[in-house]
Tab-separated table of N, CA and C and ligand atoms in Angstrom:
chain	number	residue	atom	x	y	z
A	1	UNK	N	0.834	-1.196	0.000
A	1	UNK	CA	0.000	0.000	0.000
A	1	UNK	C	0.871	1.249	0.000
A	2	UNK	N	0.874	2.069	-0.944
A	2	UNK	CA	1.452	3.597	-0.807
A	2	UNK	C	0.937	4.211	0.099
A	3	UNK	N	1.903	5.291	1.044
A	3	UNK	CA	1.489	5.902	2.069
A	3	UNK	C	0.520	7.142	1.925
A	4	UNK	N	1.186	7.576	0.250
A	4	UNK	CA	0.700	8.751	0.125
A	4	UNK	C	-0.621	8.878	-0.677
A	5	UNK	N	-1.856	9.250	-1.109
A	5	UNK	CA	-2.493	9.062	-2.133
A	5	UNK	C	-2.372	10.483	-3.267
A	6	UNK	N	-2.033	10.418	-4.131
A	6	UNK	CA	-1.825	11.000	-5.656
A	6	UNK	C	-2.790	12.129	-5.741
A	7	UNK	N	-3.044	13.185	-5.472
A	7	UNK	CA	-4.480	14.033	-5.324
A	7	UNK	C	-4.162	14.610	-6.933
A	8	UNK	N	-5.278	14.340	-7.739
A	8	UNK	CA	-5.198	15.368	-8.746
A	8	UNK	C	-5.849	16.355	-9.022
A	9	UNK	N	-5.641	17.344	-9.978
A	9	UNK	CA	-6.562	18.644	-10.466
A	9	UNK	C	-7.314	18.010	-11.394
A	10	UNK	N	-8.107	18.759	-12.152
A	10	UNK	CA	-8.877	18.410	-13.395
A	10	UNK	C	-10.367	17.810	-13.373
A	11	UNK	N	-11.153	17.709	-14.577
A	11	UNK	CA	-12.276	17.815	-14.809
A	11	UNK	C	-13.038	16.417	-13.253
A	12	UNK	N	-13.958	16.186	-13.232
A	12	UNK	CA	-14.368	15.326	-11.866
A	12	UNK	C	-14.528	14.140	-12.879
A	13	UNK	N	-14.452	13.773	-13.879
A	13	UNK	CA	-14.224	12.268	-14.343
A	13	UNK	C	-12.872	11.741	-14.303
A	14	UNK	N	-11.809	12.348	-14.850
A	14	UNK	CA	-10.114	12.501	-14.591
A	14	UNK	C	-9.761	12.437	-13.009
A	15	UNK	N	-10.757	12.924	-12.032
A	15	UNK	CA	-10.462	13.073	-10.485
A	15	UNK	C	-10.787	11.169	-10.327
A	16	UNK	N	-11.775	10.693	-10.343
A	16	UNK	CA	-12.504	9.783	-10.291
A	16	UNK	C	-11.295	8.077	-11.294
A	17	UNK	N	-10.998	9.179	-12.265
A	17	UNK	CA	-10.191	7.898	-12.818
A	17	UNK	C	-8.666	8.160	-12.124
A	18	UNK	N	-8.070	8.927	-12.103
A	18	UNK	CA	-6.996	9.022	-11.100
A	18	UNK	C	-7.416	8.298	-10.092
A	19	UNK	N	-8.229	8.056	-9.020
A	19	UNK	CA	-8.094	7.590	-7.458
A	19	UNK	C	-8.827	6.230	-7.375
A	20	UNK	N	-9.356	5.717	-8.602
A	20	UNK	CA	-10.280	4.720	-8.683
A	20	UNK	C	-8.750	3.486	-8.344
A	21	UNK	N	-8.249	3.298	-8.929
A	21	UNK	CA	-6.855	2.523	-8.728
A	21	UNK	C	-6.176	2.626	-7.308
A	22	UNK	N	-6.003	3.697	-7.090
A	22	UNK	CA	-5.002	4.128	-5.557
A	22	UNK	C	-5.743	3.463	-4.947
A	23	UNK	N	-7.640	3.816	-4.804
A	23	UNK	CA	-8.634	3.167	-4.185
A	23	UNK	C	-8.096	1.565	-4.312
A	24	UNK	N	-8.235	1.129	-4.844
A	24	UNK	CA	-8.261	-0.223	-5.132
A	24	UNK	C	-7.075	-1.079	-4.908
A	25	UNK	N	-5.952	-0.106	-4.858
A	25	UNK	CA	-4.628	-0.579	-4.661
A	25	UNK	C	-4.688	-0.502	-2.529
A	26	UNK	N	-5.249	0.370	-2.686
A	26	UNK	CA	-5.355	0.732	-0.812
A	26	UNK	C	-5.834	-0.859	-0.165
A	27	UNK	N	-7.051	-1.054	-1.090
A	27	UNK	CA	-7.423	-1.960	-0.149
A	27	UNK	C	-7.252	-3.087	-0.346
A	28	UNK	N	-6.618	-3.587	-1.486
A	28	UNK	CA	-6.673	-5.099	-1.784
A	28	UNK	C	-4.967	-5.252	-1.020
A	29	UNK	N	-5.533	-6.776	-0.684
A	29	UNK	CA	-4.514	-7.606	0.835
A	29	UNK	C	-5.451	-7.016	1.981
A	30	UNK	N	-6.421	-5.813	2.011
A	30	UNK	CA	-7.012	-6.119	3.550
A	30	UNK	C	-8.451	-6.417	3.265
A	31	UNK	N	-8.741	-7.039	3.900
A	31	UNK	CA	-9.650	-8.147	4.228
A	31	UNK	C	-10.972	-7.490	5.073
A	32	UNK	N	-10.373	-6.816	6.230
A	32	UNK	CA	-11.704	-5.889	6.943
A	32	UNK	C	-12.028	-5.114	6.462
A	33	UNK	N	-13.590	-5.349	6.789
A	33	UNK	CA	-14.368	-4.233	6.082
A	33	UNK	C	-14.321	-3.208	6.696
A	34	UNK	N	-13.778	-2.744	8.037
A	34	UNK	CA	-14.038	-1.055	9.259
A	34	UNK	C	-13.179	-0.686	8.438
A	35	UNK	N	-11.652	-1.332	8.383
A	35	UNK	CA	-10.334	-0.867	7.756
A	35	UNK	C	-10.626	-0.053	6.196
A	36	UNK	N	-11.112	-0.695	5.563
A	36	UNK	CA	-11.761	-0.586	4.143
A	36	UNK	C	-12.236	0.816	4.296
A	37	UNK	N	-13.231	0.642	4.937
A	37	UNK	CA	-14.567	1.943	4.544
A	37	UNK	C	-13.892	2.746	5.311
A	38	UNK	N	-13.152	3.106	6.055
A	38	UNK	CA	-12.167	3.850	6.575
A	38	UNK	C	-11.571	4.599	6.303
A	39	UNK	N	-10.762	3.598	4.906
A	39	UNK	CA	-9.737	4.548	4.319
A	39	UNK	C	-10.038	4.706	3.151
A	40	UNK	N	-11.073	4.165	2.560
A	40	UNK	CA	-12.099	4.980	1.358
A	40	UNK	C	-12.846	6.008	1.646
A	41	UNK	N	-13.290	6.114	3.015
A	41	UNK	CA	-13.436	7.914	3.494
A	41	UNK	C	-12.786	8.664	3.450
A	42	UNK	N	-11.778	8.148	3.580
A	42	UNK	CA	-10.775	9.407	3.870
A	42	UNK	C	-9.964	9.258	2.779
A	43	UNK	N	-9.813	8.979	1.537
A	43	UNK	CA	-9.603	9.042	0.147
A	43	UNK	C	-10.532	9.843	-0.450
A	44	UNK	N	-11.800	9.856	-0.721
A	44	UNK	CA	-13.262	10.133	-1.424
A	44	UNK	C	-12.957	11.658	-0.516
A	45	UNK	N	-12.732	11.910	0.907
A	45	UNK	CA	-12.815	13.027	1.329
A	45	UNK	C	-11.380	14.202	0.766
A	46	UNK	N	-9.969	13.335	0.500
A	46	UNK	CA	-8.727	13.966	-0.051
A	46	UNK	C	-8.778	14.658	-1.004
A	47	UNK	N	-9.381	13.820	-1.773
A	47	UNK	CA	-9.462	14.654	-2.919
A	47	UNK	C	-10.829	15.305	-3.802
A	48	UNK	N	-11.857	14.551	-2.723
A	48	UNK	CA	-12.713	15.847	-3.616
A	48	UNK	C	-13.401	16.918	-2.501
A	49	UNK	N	-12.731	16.719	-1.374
A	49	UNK	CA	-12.966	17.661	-0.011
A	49	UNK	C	-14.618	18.045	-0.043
A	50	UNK	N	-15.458	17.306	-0.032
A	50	UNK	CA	-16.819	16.556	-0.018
A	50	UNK	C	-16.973	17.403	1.748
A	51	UNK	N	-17.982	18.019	1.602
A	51	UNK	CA	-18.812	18.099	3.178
A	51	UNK	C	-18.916	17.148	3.920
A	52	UNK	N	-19.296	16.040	4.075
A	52	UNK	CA	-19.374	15.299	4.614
A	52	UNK	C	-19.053	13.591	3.873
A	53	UNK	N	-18.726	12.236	3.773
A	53	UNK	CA	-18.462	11.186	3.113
A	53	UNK	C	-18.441	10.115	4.351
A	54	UNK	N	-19.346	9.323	3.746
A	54	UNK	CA	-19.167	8.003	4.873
A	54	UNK	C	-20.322	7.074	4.487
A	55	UNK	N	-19.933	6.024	5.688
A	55	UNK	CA	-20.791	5.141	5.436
A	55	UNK	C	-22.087	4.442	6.207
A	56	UNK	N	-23.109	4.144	5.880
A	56	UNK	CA	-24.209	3.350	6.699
A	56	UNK	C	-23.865	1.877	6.826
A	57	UNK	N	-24.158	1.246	8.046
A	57	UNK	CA	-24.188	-0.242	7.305
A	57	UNK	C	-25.958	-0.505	7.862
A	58	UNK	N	-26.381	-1.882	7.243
A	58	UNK	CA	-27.221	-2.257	7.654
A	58	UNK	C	-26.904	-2.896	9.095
A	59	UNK	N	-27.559	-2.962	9.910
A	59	UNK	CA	-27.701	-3.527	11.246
A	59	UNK	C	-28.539	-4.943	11.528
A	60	UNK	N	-27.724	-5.539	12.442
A	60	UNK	CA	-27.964	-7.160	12.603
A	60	UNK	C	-29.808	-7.248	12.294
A	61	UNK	N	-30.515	-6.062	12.999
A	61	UNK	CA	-31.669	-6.383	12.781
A	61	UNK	C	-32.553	-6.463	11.341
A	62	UNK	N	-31.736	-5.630	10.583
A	62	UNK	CA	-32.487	-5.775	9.350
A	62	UNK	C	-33.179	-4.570	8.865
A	63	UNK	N	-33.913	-3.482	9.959
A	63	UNK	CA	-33.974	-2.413	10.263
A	63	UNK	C	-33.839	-1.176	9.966
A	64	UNK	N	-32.666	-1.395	10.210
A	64	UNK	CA	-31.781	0.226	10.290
A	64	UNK	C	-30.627	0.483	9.840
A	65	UNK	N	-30.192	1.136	9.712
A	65	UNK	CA	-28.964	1.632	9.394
A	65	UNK	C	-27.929	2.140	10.737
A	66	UNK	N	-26.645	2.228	10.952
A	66	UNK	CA	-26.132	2.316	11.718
A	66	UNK	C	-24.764	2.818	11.476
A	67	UNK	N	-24.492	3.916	11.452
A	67	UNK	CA	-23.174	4.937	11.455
A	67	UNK	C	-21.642	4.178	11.251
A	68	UNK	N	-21.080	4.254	9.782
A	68	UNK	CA	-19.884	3.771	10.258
A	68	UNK	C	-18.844	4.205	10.110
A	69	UNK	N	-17.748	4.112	9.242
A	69	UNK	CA	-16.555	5.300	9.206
A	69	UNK	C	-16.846	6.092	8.374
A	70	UNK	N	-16.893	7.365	8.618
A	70	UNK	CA	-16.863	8.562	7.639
A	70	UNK	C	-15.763	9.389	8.280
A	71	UNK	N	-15.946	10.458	7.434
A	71	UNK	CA	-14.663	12.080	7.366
A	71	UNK	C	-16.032	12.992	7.405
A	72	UNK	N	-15.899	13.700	8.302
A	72	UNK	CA	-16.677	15.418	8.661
A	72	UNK	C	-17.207	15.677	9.909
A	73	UNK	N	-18.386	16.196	9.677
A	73	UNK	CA	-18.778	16.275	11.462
A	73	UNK	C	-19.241	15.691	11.821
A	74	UNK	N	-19.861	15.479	13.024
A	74	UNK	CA	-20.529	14.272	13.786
A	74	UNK	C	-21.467	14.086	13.072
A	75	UNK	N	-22.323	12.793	13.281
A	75	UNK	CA	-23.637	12.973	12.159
A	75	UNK	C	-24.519	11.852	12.998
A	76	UNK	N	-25.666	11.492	12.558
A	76	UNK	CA	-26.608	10.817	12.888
A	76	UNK	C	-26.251	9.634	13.228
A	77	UNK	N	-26.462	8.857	14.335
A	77	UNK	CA	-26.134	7.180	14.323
A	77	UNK	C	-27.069	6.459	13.710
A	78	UNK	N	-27.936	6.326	13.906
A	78	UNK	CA	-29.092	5.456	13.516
A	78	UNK	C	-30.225	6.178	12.932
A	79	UNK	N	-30.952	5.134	11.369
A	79	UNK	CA	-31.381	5.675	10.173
A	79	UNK	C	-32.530	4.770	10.123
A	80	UNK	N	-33.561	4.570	10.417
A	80	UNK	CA	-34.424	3.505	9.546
A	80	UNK	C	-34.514	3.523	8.206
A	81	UNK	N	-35.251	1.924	8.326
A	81	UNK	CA	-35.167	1.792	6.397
A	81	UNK	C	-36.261	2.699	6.390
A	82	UNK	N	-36.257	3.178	5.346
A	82	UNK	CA	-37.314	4.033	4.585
A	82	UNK	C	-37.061	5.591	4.886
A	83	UNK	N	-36.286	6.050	5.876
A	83	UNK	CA	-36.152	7.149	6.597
A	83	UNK	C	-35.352	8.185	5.784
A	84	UNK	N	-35.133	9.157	5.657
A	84	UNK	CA	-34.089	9.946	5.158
A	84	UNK	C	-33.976	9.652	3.101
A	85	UNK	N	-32.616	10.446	3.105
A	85	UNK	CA	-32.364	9.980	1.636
A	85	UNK	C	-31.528	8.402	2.175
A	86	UNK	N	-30.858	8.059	2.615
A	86	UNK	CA	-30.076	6.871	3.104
A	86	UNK	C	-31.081	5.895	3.014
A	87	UNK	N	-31.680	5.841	4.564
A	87	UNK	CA	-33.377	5.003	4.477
A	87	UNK	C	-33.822	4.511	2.650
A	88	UNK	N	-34.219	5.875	2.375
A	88	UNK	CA	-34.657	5.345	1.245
A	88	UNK	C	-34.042	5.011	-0.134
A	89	UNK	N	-32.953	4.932	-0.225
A	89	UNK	CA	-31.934	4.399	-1.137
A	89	UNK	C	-31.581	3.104	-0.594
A	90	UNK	N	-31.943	2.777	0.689
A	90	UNK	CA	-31.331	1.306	1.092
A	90	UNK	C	-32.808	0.767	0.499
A	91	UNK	N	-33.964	1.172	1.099
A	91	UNK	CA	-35.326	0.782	0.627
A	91	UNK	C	-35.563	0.509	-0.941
A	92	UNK	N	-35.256	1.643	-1.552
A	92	UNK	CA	-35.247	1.353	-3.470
A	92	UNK	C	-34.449	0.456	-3.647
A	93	UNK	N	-33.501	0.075	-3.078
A	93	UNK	CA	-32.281	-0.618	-3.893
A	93	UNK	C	-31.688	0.195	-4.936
A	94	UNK	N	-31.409	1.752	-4.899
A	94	UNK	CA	-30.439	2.207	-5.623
A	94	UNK	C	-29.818	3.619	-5.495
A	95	UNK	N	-29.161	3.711	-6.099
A	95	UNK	CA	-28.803	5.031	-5.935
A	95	UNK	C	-29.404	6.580	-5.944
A	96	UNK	N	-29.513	7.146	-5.008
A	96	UNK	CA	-30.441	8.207	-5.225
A	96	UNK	C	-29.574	9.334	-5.123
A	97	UNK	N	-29.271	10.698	-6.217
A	97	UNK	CA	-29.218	11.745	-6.180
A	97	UNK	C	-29.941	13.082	-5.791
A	98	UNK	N	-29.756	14.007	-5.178
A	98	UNK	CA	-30.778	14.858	-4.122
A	98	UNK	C	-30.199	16.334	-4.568
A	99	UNK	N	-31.000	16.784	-5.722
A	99	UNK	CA	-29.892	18.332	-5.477
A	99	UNK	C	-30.016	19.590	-4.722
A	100	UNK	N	-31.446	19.101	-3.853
A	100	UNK	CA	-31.762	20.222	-3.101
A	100	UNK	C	-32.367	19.277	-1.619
A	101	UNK	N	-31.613	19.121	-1.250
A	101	UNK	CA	-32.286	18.377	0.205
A	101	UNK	C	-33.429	19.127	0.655
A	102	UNK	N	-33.766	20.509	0.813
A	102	UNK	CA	-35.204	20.569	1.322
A	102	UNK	C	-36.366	20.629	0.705
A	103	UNK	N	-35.773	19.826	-0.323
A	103	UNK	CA	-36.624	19.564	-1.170
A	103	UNK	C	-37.488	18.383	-0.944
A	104	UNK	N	-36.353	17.271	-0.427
A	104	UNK	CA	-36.759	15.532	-0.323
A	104	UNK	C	-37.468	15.433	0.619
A	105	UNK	N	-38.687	14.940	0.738
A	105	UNK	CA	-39.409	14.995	1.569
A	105	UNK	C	-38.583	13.720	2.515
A	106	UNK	N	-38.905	14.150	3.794
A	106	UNK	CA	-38.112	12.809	5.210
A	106	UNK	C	-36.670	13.286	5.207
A	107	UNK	N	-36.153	14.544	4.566
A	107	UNK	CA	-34.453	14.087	4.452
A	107	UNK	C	-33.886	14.338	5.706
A	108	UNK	N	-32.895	13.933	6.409
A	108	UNK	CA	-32.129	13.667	7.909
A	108	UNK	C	-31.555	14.647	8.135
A	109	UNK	N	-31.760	15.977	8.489
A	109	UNK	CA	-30.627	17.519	8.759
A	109	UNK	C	-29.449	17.196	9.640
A	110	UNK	N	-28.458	16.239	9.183
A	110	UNK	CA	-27.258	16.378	10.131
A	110	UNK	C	-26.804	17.319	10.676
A	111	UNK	N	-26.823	17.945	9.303
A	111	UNK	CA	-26.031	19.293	9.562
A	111	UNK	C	-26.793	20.023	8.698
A	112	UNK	N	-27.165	21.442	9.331
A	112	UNK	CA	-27.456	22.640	8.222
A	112	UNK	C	-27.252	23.060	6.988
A	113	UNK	N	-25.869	22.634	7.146
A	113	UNK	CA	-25.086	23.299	5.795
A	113	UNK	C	-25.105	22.232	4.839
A	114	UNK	N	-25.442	21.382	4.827
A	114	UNK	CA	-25.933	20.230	3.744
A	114	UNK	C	-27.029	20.970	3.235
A	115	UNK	N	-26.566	20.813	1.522
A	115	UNK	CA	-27.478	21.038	0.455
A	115	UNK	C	-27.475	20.278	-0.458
A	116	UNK	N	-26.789	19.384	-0.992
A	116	UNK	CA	-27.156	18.337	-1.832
A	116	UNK	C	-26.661	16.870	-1.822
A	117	UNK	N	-26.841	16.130	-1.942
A	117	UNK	CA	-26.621	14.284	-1.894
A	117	UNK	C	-26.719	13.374	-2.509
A	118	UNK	N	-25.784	12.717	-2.599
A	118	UNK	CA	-25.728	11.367	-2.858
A	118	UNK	C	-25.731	10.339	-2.054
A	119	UNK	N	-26.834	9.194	-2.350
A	119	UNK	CA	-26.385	7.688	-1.367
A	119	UNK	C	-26.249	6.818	-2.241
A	120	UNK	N	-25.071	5.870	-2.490
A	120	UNK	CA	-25.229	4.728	-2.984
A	120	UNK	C	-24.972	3.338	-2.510
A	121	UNK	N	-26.408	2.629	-2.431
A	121	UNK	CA	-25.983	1.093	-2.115
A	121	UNK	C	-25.213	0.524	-2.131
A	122	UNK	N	-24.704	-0.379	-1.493
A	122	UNK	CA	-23.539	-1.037	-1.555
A	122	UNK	C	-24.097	-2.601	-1.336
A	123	UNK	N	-24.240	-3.539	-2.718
A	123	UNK	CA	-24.759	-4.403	-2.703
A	123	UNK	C	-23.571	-5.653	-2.867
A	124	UNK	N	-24.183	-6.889	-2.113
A	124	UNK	CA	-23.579	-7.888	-1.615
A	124	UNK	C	-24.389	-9.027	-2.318
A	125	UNK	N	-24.263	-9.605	-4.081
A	125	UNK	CA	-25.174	-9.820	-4.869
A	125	UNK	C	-26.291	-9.044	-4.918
A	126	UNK	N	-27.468	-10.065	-3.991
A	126	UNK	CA	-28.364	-9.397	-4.450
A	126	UNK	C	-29.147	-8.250	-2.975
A	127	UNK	N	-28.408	-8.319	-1.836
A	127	UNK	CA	-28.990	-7.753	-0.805
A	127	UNK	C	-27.855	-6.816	-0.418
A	128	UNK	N	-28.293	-5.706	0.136
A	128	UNK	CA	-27.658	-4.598	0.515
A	128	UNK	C	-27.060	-4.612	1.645
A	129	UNK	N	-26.055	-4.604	2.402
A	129	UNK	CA	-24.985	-4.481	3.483
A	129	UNK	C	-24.756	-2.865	3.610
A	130	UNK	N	-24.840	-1.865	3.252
A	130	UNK	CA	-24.881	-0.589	3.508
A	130	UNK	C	-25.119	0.523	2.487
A	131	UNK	N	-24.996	1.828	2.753
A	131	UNK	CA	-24.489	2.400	2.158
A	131	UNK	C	-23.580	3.336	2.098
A	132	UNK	N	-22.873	4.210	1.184
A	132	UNK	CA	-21.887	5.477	1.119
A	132	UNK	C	-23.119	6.675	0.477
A	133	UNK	N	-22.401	7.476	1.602
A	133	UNK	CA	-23.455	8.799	1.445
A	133	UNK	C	-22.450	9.915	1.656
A	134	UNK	N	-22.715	10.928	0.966
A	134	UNK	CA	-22.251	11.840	0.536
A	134	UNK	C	-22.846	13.300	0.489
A	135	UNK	N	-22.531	14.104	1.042
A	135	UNK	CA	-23.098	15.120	1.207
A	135	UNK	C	-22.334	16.805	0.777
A	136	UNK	N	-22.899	17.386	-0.141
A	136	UNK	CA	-22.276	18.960	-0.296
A	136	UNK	C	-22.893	19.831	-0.093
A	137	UNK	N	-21.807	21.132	0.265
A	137	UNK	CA	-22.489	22.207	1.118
A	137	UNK	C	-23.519	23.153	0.215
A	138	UNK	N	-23.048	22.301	-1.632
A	138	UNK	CA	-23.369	23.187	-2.235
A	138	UNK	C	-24.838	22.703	-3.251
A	139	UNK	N	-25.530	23.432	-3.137
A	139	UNK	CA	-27.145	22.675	-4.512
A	139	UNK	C	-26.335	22.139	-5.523
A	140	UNK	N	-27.361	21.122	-5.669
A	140	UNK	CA	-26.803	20.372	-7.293
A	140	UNK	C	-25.732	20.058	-7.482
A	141	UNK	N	-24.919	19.355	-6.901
A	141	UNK	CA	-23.401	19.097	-6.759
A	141	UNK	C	-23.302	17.800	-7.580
A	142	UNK	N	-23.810	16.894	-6.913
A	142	UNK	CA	-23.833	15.749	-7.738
A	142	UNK	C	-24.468	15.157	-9.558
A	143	UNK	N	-23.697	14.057	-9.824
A	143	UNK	CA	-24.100	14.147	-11.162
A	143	UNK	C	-24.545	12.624	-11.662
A	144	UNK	N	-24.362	12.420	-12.669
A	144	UNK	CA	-23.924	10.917	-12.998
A	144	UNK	C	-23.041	10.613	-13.050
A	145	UNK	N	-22.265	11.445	-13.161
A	145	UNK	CA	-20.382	10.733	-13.112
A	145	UNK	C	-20.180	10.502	-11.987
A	146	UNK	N	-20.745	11.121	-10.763
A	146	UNK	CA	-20.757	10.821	-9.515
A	146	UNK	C	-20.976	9.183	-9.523
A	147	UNK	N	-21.999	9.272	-9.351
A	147	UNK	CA	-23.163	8.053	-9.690
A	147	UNK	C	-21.979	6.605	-10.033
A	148	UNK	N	-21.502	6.739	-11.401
A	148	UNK	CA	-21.291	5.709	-12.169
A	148	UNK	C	-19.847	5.264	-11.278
A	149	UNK	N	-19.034	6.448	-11.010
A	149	UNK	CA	-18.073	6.203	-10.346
A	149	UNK	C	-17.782	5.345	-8.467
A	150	UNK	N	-18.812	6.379	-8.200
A	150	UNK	CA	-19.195	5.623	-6.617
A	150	UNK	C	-19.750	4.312	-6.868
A	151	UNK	N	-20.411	4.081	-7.638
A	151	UNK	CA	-21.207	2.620	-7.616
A	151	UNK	C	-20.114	1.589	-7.822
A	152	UNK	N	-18.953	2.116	-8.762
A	152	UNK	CA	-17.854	1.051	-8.997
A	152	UNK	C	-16.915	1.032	-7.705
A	153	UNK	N	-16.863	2.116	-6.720
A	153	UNK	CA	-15.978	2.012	-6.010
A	153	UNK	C	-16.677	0.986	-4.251
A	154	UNK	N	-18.061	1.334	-4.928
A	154	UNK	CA	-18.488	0.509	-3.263
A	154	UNK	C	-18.356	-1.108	-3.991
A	155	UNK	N	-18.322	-1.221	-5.370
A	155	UNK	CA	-18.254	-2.278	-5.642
A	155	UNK	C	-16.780	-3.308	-4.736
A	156	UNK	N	-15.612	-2.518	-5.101
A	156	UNK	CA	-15.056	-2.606	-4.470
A	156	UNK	C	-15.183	-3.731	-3.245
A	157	UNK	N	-15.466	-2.574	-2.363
A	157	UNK	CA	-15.127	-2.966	-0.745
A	157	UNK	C	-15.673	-4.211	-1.205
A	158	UNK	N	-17.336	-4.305	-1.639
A	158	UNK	CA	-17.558	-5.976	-1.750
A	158	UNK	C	-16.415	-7.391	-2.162
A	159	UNK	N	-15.728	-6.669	-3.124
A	159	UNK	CA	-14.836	-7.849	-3.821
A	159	UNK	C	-13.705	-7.535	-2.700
A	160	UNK	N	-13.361	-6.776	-2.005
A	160	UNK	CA	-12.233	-7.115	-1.114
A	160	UNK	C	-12.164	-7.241	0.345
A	161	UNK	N	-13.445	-6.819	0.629
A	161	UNK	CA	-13.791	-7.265	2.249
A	161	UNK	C	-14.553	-8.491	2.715
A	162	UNK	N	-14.373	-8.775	3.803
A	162	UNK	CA	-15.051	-10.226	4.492
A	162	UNK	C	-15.924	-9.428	4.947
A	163	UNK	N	-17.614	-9.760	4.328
A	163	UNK	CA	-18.796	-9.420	4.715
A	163	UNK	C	-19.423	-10.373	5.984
B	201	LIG	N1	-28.972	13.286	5.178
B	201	LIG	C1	-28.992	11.861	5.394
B	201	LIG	C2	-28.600	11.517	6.796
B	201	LIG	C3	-27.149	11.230	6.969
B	201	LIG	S1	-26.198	12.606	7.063
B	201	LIG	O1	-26.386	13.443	5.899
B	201	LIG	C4	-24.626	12.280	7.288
B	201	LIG	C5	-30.361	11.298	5.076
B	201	LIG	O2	-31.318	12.053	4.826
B	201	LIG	O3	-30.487	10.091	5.077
């Protein structure tokens, strides 16, 4: 594993293909998943200095969601399914983009200064084990390149962590 990660400039698809590798180089040989989502927070947070980045997992009960490593400020522990944008991206089974949170009806005010979001599932075949959620200070932040890119990177953790 390199100590350092590679931060680049340039358009947010070039950002995304730069760190998609480092990503991937970080975590393959480790095996835990805390370790994993850990230091894919704090990668996803290096270089695109994101308001908030982290992760949900699902909880033994089936339930809820339950706080796990992220980068920013404190934030919510516990999410029901259906609840929030999180809730309900674990509920759809997919990725949901938000470009105006007070807009979404149910959305979770961690923090004030959240204005727009991303959550994407993080699926384990065919059932969901968590998600990565993402939050900017700014409207309309997110895109599909977002989208296409995060979905490959939670792919990830699946192929290299013990679920
Ligand atoms: N806004 C999220 C809650 C999590 S925090 O943003 C970190 C939601 O509506 O599910």
């Amino acid at each position: 594993m390199s100590e350092d990660l590679h931060i680049i400039q340039g358009t947010k698809e070039a950002q995304y293909q730069a760190l998609y590798p480092q990503i991937e180089a970080l975590i393959t040989g480790e095996t835990n998943l805390i370790a994993n989502l850990a230091n894919i927070a704090a990668a996803l947070k290096q270089q695109f200095n994101w308001w908030w980045v982290g992760f949900y997992l699902v909880a033994p009960d089936n339930q809820q969601l339950i706080l796990g490593p992220f980068q920013g400020p404190i934030a919510c522990t516990r999410i029901q399914k259906g609840r929030g944008v999180c809730g309900s991206a674990w509920q759809q089974a997919k990725t949901l983009i938000v470009p105006d949170v007070d807009q979404f009806p149910g959305h979770i005010a961690c923090s004030s200064l959240s204005k727009s979001e991303i959550v994407v599932p993080i699926f384990n075949n065919t059932h969901i084990v968590g998600v990565l959620d993402v939050d900017s200070e700014y409207l309309n932040y997110f895109d599909a390149t977002d989208q296409k890119y995060l979905e490959q990177i939670v792919q990830l953790i699946v192929d290299h962590s013990l679920l």
